[in-house]
Backbone as a ProteinNet text record, in pm:
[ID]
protein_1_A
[PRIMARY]
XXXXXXXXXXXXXXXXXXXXXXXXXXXXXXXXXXXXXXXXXXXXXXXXXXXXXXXXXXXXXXXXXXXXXXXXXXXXXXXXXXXXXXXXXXX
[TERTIARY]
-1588.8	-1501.4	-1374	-1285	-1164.5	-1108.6	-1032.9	-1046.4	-940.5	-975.8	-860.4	-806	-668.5	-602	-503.6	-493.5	-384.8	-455.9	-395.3	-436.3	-279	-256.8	-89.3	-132.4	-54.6	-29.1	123	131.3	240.4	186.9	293.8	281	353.2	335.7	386.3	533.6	573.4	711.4	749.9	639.7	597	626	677.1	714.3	545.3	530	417.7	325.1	434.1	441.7	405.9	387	369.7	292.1	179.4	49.2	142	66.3	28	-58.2	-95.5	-243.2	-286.5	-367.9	-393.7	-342.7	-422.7	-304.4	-199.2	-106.1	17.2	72.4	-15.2	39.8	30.7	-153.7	-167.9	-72.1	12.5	86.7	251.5	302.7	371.7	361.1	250.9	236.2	247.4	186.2	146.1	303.2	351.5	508.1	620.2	588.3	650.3	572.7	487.5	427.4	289.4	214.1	87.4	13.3	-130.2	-226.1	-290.1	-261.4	-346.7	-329.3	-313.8	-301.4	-281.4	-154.6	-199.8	-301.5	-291.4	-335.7	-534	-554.7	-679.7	-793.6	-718.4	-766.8	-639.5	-682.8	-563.4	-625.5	-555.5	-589.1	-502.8	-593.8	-522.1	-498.9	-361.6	-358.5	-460.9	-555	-673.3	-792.7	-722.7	-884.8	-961.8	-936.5	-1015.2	-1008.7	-1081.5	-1014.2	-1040.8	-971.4	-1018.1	-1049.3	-1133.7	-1135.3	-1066.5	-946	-864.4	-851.8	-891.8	-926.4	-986.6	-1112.9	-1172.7	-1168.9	-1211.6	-1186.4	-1170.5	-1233.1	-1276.6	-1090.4	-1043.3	-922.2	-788.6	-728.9	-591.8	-538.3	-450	-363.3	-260.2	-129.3	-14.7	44.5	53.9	128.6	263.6	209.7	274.7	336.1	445.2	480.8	450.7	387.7	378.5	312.5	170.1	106.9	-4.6	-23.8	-130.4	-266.3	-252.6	-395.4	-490	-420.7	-482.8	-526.3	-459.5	-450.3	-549.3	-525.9	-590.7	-502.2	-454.2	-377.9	-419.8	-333	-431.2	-296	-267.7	-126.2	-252.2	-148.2	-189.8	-13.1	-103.9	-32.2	94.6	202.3	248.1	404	458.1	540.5	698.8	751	819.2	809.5	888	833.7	921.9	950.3	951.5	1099.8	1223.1	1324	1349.1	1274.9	1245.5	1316.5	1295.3	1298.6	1190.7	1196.5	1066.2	997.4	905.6	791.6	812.3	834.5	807.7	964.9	1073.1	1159.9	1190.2	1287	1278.2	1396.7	1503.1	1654.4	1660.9	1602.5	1588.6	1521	1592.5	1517.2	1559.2
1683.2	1605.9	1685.2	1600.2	1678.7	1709.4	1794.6	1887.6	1804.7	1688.9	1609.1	1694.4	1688.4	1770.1	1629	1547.6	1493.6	1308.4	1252	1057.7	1012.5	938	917.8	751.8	713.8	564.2	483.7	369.8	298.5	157.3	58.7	-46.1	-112.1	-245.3	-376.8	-400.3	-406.8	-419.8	-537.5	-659.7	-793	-873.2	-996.2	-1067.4	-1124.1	-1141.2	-1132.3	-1296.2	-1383.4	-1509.7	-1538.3	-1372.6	-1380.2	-1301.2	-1346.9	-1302.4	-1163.4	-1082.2	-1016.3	-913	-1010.9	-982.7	-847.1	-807.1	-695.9	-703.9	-828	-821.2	-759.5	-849.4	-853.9	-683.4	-630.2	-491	-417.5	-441.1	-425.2	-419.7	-520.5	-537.5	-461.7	-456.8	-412.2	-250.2	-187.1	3.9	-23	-147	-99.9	-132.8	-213.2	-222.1	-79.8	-12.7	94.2	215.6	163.1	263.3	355.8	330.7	361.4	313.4	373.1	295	175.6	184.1	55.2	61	-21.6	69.2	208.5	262.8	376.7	452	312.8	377.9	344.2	395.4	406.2	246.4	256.7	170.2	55.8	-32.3	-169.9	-238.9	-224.2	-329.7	-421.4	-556.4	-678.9	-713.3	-817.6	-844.8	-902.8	-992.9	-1028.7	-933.7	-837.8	-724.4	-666.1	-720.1	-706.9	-571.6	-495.8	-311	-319.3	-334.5	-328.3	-204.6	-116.2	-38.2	-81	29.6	27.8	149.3	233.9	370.8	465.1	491	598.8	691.2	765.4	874	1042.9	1009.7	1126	1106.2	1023.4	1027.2	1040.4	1089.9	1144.6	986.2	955.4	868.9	836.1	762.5	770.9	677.4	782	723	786.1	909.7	1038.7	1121.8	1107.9	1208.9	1400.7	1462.8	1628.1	1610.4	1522.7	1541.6	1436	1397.8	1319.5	1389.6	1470.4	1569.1	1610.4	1603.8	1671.2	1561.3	1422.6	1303.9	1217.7	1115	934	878.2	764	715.5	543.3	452.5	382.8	315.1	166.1	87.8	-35.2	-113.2	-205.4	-321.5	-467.4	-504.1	-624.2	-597.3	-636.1	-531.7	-528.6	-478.4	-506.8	-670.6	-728.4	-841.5	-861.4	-1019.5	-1113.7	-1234	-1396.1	-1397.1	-1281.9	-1311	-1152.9	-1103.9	-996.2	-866.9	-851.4	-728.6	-610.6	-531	-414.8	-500.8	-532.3	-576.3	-523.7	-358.2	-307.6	-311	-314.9	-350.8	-473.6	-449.1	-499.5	-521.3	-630.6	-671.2	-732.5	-776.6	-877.5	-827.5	-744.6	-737.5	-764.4
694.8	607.8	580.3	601.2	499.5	405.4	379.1	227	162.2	45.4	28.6	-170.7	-130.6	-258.8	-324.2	-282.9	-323.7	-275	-375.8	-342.8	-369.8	-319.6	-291.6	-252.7	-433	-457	-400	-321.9	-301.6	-320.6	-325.2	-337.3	-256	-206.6	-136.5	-102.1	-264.1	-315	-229.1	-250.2	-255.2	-357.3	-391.3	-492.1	-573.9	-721.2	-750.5	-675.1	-635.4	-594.1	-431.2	-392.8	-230.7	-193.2	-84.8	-95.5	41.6	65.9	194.3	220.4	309.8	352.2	398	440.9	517.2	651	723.2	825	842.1	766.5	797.9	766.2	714.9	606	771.8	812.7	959.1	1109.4	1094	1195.3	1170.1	1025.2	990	1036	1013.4	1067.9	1175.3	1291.8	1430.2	1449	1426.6	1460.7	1444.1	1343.4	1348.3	1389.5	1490.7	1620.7	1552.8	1416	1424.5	1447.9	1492.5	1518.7	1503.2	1334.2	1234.6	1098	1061.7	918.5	844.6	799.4	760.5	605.1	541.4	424.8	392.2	346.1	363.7	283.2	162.1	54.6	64.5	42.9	-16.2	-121.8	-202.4	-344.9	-327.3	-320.4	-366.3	-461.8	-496	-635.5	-695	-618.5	-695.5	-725.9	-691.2	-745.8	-591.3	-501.4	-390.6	-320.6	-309.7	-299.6	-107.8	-8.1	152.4	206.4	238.9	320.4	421.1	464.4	620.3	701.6	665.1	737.6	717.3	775.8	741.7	666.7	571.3	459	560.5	662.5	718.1	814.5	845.2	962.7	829.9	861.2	800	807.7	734	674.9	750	740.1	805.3	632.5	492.2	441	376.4	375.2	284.2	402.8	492.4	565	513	560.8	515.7	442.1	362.1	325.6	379	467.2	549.5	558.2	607.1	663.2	524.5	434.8	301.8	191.5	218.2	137.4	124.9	67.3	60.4	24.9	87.6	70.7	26.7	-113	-148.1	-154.6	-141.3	-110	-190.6	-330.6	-368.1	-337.7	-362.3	-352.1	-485.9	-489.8	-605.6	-571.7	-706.4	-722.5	-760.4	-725.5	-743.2	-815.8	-903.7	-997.8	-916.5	-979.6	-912.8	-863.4	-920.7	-893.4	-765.7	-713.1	-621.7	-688	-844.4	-854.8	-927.8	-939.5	-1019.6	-1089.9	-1110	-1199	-1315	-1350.7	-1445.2	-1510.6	-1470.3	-1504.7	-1610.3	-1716.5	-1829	-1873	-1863	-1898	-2027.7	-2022.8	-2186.4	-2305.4	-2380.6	-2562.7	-2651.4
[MASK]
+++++++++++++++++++++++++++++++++++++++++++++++++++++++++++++++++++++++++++++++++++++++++++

């Protein structure tokens, strides 16, 4: 097994109004020339957690920190007008 030091969170940066799938997350890495998926875990917005790569195979999410990682990509991140979710204009 490998010696993991570090879990390295990203997100979709998907509108909360637009699904994407694993697939598509799928075809998106192989398009920019990895294997399959790089991140290990995918959380869907409905709760659904996917295994997508082995714990034991290094990642492709964290450039210079792959070999040592887990890498866990949920999906969300953008609200209805495509900007930060967590972002806040109005008080």
């Amino acid at each position: 097994m490998r010696t993991i030091e570090l879990i390295v969170i990203n997100c979709s940066a998907t509108r909360v109004d637009r699904d994407f799938t694993e697939r598509e997350l799928e075809v998106c890495h192989r398009e920019r020339g990895f294997r399959g998926t790089g991140y290990h875990f995918y959380i869907r917005k409905n709760g659904d957690i996917k295994s997508c790569r082995p714990l034991q195979e290094a990642g492709a999410h964290v450039k210079g920190y792959n070999a040592h990682s887990i890498g866990i990509y949920y999906e969300r991140g953008l609200d209805e007008r495509s900007r930060p979710a967590d972002t806040r204009t109005e008080w």
